[in-house]
PDB file of C-alpha atoms in Angstrom:
ATOM      1  CA  UNK H 893      40.986  -4.524   6.957  1.00 48.00           C
ATOM      2  CA  UNK H 894      37.731  -3.143   5.292  1.00 44.00           C
ATOM      3  CA  UNK H 895      34.439  -3.652   6.689  1.00 41.00           C
ATOM      4  CA  UNK H 896      31.528  -4.939   4.371  1.00 40.00           C
ATOM      5  CA  UNK H 897      28.111  -3.710   5.478  1.00 42.00           C
ATOM      6  CA  UNK H 898      25.178  -6.121   5.637  1.00 46.00           C
ATOM      7  CA  UNK H 899      23.152  -6.783   2.349  1.00 47.00           C
ATOM      8  CA  UNK H 900      20.220  -4.400   3.574  1.00 52.00           C
ATOM      9  CA  UNK H 901      22.184  -1.660   5.107  1.00 54.00           C
ATOM     10  CA  UNK H 902      22.041   1.881   3.809  1.00 55.00           C
ATOM     11  CA  UNK H 903      24.697   2.451   1.107  1.00 60.00           C
ATOM     12  CA  UNK H 904      25.246  -1.041  -0.041  1.00 72.00           C
ATOM     13  CA  UNK H 905      24.406  -2.085  -3.622  1.00 80.00           C
ATOM     14  CA  UNK H 906      21.358  -4.361  -3.857  1.00 84.00           C
ATOM     15  CA  UNK H 907      19.938  -5.145  -7.280  1.00 90.00           C
ATOM     16  CA  UNK H 908      16.438  -5.728  -5.791  1.00 85.00           C
ATOM     17  CA  UNK H 909      16.578  -2.172  -4.546  1.00 88.00           C
ATOM     18  CA  UNK H 910      17.561  -0.854  -7.639  1.00 91.00           C
ATOM     19  CA  UNK H 911      15.024  -2.748  -9.619  1.00 93.00           C
ATOM     20  CA  UNK H 912      12.187  -1.641  -7.162  1.00 91.00           C
ATOM     21  CA  UNK H 913      13.073   2.003  -7.464  1.00 93.00           C
ATOM     22  CA  UNK H 914      13.413   1.928 -11.270  1.00 95.00           C
ATOM     23  CA  UNK H 915      10.053   0.116 -11.586  1.00 95.00           C
ATOM     24  CA  UNK H 916       8.502   3.125  -9.572  1.00 95.00           C
ATOM     25  CA  UNK H 917      10.321   5.676 -11.738  1.00 95.00           C
ATOM     26  CA  UNK H 918       9.054   3.765 -14.895  1.00 95.00           C
ATOM     27  CA  UNK H 919       5.629   3.684 -13.578  1.00 95.00           C
ATOM     28  CA  UNK H 920       5.738   7.538 -13.117  1.00 94.00           C
ATOM     29  CA  UNK H 921       7.314   7.854 -16.500  1.00 95.00           C
ATOM     30  CA  UNK H 922       4.904   5.716 -18.413  1.00 95.00           C
ATOM     31  CA  UNK H 923       2.001   8.444 -18.566  1.00 95.00           C
ATOM     32  CA  UNK H 924       4.491  11.057 -19.857  1.00 95.00           C
ATOM     33  CA  UNK H 925       5.563   8.684 -22.648  1.00 95.00           C
ATOM     34  CA  UNK H 926       1.908   7.729 -23.539  1.00 95.00           C
ATOM     35  CA  UNK H 927       0.996  11.316 -23.630  1.00 95.00           C
ATOM     36  CA  UNK H 928       3.330  11.555 -26.578  1.00 95.00           C
ATOM     37  CA  UNK H 929       1.399   9.093 -28.599  1.00 95.00           C
ATOM     38  CA  UNK H 930      -2.103   9.585 -27.711  1.00 95.00           C
ATOM     39  CA  UNK H 931      -4.618  12.000 -26.307  1.00 94.00           C
ATOM     40  CA  UNK H 932      -6.436   9.447 -24.072  1.00 92.00           C
ATOM     41  CA  UNK H 933      -3.834  10.173 -21.527  1.00 91.00           C
ATOM     42  CA  UNK H 934      -3.725  13.632 -20.245  1.00 92.00           C
ATOM     43  CA  UNK H 935      -1.949  13.950 -16.857  1.00 94.00           C
ATOM     44  CA  UNK H 936      -1.180  17.434 -15.410  1.00 94.00           C
ATOM     45  CA  UNK H 937       1.437  18.338 -13.024  1.00 95.00           C
ATOM     46  CA  UNK H 938      -0.908  17.432 -10.000  1.00 95.00           C
ATOM     47  CA  UNK H 939      -1.339  13.896 -11.380  1.00 93.00           C
ATOM     48  CA  UNK H 940       2.551  13.425 -11.437  1.00 95.00           C
ATOM     49  CA  UNK H 941       2.827  14.911  -7.994  1.00 95.00           C
ATOM     50  CA  UNK H 942       0.291  12.515  -6.685  1.00 94.00           C
ATOM     51  CA  UNK H 943       2.199   9.584  -8.537  1.00 94.00           C
ATOM     52  CA  UNK H 944       5.360  10.413  -7.008  1.00 96.00           C
ATOM     53  CA  UNK H 945       4.068  10.905  -3.438  1.00 95.00           C
ATOM     54  CA  UNK H 946       2.075   7.761  -3.539  1.00 95.00           C
ATOM     55  CA  UNK H 947       4.471   5.512  -5.255  1.00 96.00           C
ATOM     56  CA  UNK H 948       7.605   7.043  -3.537  1.00 95.00           C
ATOM     57  CA  UNK H 949       5.731   6.804  -0.161  1.00 95.00           C
ATOM     58  CA  UNK H 950       5.205   3.073  -0.820  1.00 95.00           C
ATOM     59  CA  UNK H 951       8.765   2.554  -1.757  1.00 95.00           C
ATOM     60  CA  UNK H 952      10.050   4.364   1.271  1.00 95.00           C
ATOM     61  CA  UNK H 953       7.692   2.452   3.428  1.00 94.00           C
ATOM     62  CA  UNK H 954       9.016  -0.826   2.016  1.00 94.00           C
ATOM     63  CA  UNK H 955      12.529   0.290   2.555  1.00 93.00           C
ATOM     64  CA  UNK H 956      11.642   0.832   6.228  1.00 91.00           C
ATOM     65  CA  UNK H 957      10.021  -2.535   6.299  1.00 91.00           C
ATOM     66  CA  UNK H 958      13.114  -4.409   4.875  1.00 90.00           C
ATOM     67  CA  UNK H 959      15.221  -2.670   7.351  1.00 91.00           C
ATOM     68  CA  UNK H 960      13.154  -3.446  10.155  1.00 90.00           C
ATOM     69  CA  UNK H 961      13.092  -7.268   9.674  1.00 92.00           C
ATOM     70  CA  UNK H 962      14.923  -9.822   7.723  1.00 92.00           C
ATOM     71  CA  UNK H 963      12.007 -12.231   7.575  1.00 95.00           C
ATOM     72  CA  UNK H 964      10.347 -13.006   4.407  1.00 96.00           C
ATOM     73  CA  UNK H 965       6.911 -13.238   6.281  1.00 97.00           C
ATOM     74  CA  UNK H 966       7.405  -9.624   7.877  1.00 97.00           C
ATOM     75  CA  UNK H 967       8.383  -8.382   4.216  1.00 96.00           C
ATOM     76  CA  UNK H 968       5.488  -9.944   2.688  1.00 97.00           C
ATOM     77  CA  UNK H 969       2.982  -8.702   5.111  1.00 98.00           C
ATOM     78  CA  UNK H 970       4.451  -5.026   4.447  1.00 97.00           C
ATOM     79  CA  UNK H 971       4.247  -5.602   0.803  1.00 96.00           C
ATOM     80  CA  UNK H 972       0.673  -6.873   0.927  1.00 98.00           C
ATOM     81  CA  UNK H 973      -0.428  -4.002   3.277  1.00 98.00           C
ATOM     82  CA  UNK H 974       1.387  -1.313   1.199  1.00 97.00           C
ATOM     83  CA  UNK H 975      -0.096  -2.716  -2.048  1.00 96.00           C
ATOM     84  CA  UNK H 976      -3.742  -2.861  -0.719  1.00 97.00           C
ATOM     85  CA  UNK H 977      -3.284   0.640   0.683  1.00 97.00           C
ATOM     86  CA  UNK H 978      -1.846   1.987  -2.665  1.00 96.00           C
ATOM     87  CA  UNK H 979      -4.363   0.416  -4.902  1.00 95.00           C
ATOM     88  CA  UNK H 980      -7.369   1.440  -2.663  1.00 96.00           C
ATOM     89  CA  UNK H 981      -6.171   5.042  -2.558  1.00 95.00           C
ATOM     90  CA  UNK H 982      -5.127   5.345  -6.088  1.00 92.00           C
ATOM     91  CA  UNK H 983      -8.255   3.676  -7.358  1.00 91.00           C
ATOM     92  CA  UNK H 984     -10.554   5.594  -5.374  1.00 92.00           C
ATOM     93  CA  UNK H 985      -8.898   8.830  -6.318  1.00 90.00           C
ATOM     94  CA  UNK H 986      -8.921   7.841 -10.018  1.00 88.00           C
ATOM     95  CA  UNK H 987     -12.462   6.661 -10.467  1.00 90.00           C
ATOM     96  CA  UNK H 988     -14.053   6.086  -7.156  1.00 92.00           C
ATOM     97  CA  UNK H 989     -15.297   3.064  -5.573  1.00 92.00           C
ATOM     98  CA  UNK H 990     -18.905   4.360  -5.179  1.00 92.00           C
ATOM     99  CA  UNK H 991     -20.009   6.001  -8.206  1.00 87.00           C
ATOM    100  CA  UNK H 992     -17.078   8.380  -9.124  1.00 86.00           C
ATOM    101  CA  UNK H 993     -14.341   9.972  -7.368  1.00 87.00           C
ATOM    102  CA  UNK H 994     -16.583  12.805  -6.175  1.00 89.00           C
ATOM    103  CA  UNK H 995     -18.895  10.618  -4.153  1.00 92.00           C
ATOM    104  CA  UNK H 996     -18.364  11.486  -0.523  1.00 93.00           C
ATOM    105  CA  UNK H 997     -19.089   7.681   0.513  1.00 94.00           C
ATOM    106  CA  UNK H 998     -15.497   7.145  -0.872  1.00 94.00           C
ATOM    107  CA  UNK H 999     -14.016   8.712   1.983  1.00 96.00           C
ATOM    108  CA  UNK H1000     -15.059   5.672   4.186  1.00 96.00           C
ATOM    109  CA  UNK H1001     -12.558   3.620   1.983  1.00 96.00           C
ATOM    110  CA  UNK H1002      -9.885   6.180   2.164  1.00 96.00           C
ATOM    111  CA  UNK H1003     -10.024   5.952   5.833  1.00 97.00           C
ATOM    112  CA  UNK H1004      -9.066   2.231   5.921  1.00 98.00           C
ATOM    113  CA  UNK H1005      -5.381   2.737   4.713  1.00 97.00           C
ATOM    114  CA  UNK H1006      -5.090   5.851   7.123  1.00 97.00           C
ATOM    115  CA  UNK H1007      -6.316   3.548  10.064  1.00 98.00           C
ATOM    116  CA  UNK H1008      -3.702   0.983   8.742  1.00 97.00           C
ATOM    117  CA  UNK H1009      -0.826   3.720   8.720  1.00 96.00           C
ATOM    118  CA  UNK H1010      -1.842   4.847  12.260  1.00 97.00           C
ATOM    119  CA  UNK H1011      -1.807   1.290  13.514  1.00 97.00           C
ATOM    120  CA  UNK H1012       1.780   0.681  11.945  1.00 95.00           C
ATOM    121  CA  UNK H1013       2.907   3.945  13.700  1.00 95.00           C
ATOM    122  CA  UNK H1014       1.587   2.810  17.046  1.00 97.00           C
ATOM    123  CA  UNK H1015       2.910  -0.796  16.518  1.00 96.00           C
ATOM    124  CA  UNK H1016       6.394   0.846  15.798  1.00 94.00           C
ATOM    125  CA  UNK H1017       6.684  -1.823  13.251  1.00 92.00           C
ATOM    126  CA  UNK H1018       6.859  -4.780  15.590  1.00 96.00           C
ATOM    127  CA  UNK H1019       5.456  -7.896  13.949  1.00 97.00           C
ATOM    128  CA  UNK H1020       3.161  -8.941  16.535  1.00 97.00           C
ATOM    129  CA  UNK H1021       1.725  -5.454  16.947  1.00 97.00           C
ATOM    130  CA  UNK H1022       1.542  -5.063  13.109  1.00 97.00           C
ATOM    131  CA  UNK H1023      -0.621  -8.358  12.952  1.00 98.00           C
ATOM    132  CA  UNK H1024      -3.031  -6.570  15.187  1.00 98.00           C
ATOM    133  CA  UNK H1025      -2.815  -3.197  13.183  1.00 98.00           C
ATOM    134  CA  UNK H1026      -3.737  -5.002  10.009  1.00 98.00           C
ATOM    135  CA  UNK H1027      -6.538  -6.875  11.525  1.00 98.00           C
ATOM    136  CA  UNK H1028      -7.998  -3.729  12.681  1.00 98.00           C
ATOM    137  CA  UNK H1029      -7.482  -2.376   9.010  1.00 98.00           C
ATOM    138  CA  UNK H1030      -9.439  -5.494   7.907  1.00 98.00           C
ATOM    139  CA  UNK H1031     -12.295  -4.726  10.461  1.00 98.00           C
ATOM    140  CA  UNK H1032     -12.355  -1.090   9.380  1.00 98.00           C
ATOM    141  CA  UNK H1033     -12.657  -2.398   5.496  1.00 98.00           C
ATOM    142  CA  UNK H1034     -15.633  -4.314   6.558  1.00 98.00           C
ATOM    143  CA  UNK H1035     -17.030  -1.553   8.603  1.00 97.00           C
ATOM    144  CA  UNK H1036     -16.729   0.848   5.519  1.00 97.00           C
ATOM    145  CA  UNK H1037     -18.475  -1.664   3.233  1.00 96.00           C
ATOM    146  CA  UNK H1038     -21.237  -1.953   5.764  1.00 96.00           C
ATOM    147  CA  UNK H1039     -21.826   1.679   5.983  1.00 96.00           C
ATOM    148  CA  UNK H1040     -21.702   2.043   2.033  1.00 95.00           C
ATOM    149  CA  UNK H1041     -24.117  -0.937   1.951  1.00 95.00           C
ATOM    150  CA  UNK H1042     -26.539   0.731   4.190  1.00 95.00           C
ATOM    151  CA  UNK H1043     -26.205   3.849   2.119  1.00 94.00           C
ATOM    152  CA  UNK H1044     -27.562   1.815  -0.958  1.00 94.00           C
ATOM    153  CA  UNK H1045     -24.495   1.101  -2.814  1.00 93.00           C
ATOM    154  CA  UNK H1046     -23.252  -2.446  -3.378  1.00 92.00           C
ATOM    155  CA  UNK H1047     -19.427  -2.721  -2.674  1.00 92.00           C
ATOM    156  CA  UNK H1048     -19.302  -6.398  -1.296  1.00 94.00           C
ATOM    157  CA  UNK H1049     -17.019  -7.655  -3.880  1.00 94.00           C
ATOM    158  CA  UNK H1050     -14.493  -4.900  -3.560  1.00 94.00           C
ATOM    159  CA  UNK H1051     -14.848  -5.134   0.383  1.00 96.00           C
ATOM    160  CA  UNK H1052     -14.340  -8.763   0.407  1.00 97.00           C
ATOM    161  CA  UNK H1053     -11.092  -8.461  -1.815  1.00 97.00           C
ATOM    162  CA  UNK H1054      -9.584  -5.868   0.226  1.00 97.00           C
ATOM    163  CA  UNK H1055     -10.431  -7.344   3.500  1.00 98.00           C
ATOM    164  CA  UNK H1056      -8.735 -10.677   2.415  1.00 98.00           C
ATOM    165  CA  UNK H1057      -5.515  -8.472   1.694  1.00 98.00           C
ATOM    166  CA  UNK H1058      -5.521  -6.840   5.108  1.00 98.00           C
ATOM    167  CA  UNK H1059      -6.140 -10.199   6.582  1.00 98.00           C
ATOM    168  CA  UNK H1060      -3.300 -11.955   4.580  1.00 98.00           C
ATOM    169  CA  UNK H1061      -1.039  -9.050   5.730  1.00 98.00           C
ATOM    170  CA  UNK H1062      -2.123  -9.625   9.335  1.00 98.00           C
ATOM    171  CA  UNK H1063      -1.505 -13.280   8.965  1.00 98.00           C
ATOM    172  CA  UNK H1064       2.078 -12.739   7.591  1.00 98.00           C
ATOM    173  CA  UNK H1065       2.875 -10.415  10.153  1.00 98.00           C
ATOM    174  CA  UNK H1066       1.670 -12.940  12.862  1.00 98.00           C
ATOM    175  CA  UNK H1067       3.959 -15.570  11.188  1.00 98.00           C
ATOM    176  CA  UNK H1068       6.851 -13.336  11.410  1.00 97.00           C
ATOM    177  CA  UNK H1069       6.388 -12.733  15.111  1.00 97.00           C
ATOM    178  CA  UNK H1070       5.962 -16.401  15.844  1.00 96.00           C
ATOM    179  CA  UNK H1071       9.002 -17.292  13.727  1.00 92.00           C
ATOM    180  CA  UNK H1072      11.044 -14.903  15.682  1.00 81.00           C
TER     181      UNK H1072
END
């Protein structure tokens, strides 16, 4: 008699996993394709390496989240947190939130996903602790916004949007902990 592995176990075919990794590969390939048709897109090897590390890292982190819990709330919390961190870091690296990407004040915003990552590591991916970690990330986002505001730059809309993202992630992780 053969054993059928659970749907989320390693080695089993899951069309959602395939679609996710195909989407990541497509996003990485998109600039290479665009470069064949326009000079407006001009990526170098370091840009592609950054994209592979960022998108691949998010894909791997989401794989861990899916394996950590079957809860849709947990997976949603992970997706929101990973999306917030990815978009914050990518946007900041590409054009900068304050001025351009060279402005040192942008480092305050880069610290927020790092704080979230450290929090997730300390939480050991447990839902109730992840809720706390993402709440801390939301507070760090507010602190970064206040620091930048006190430096004479207005980033309130950005700060509010990202704080809502971190808070939504915390709420979803809290919901997953309560549902457990």
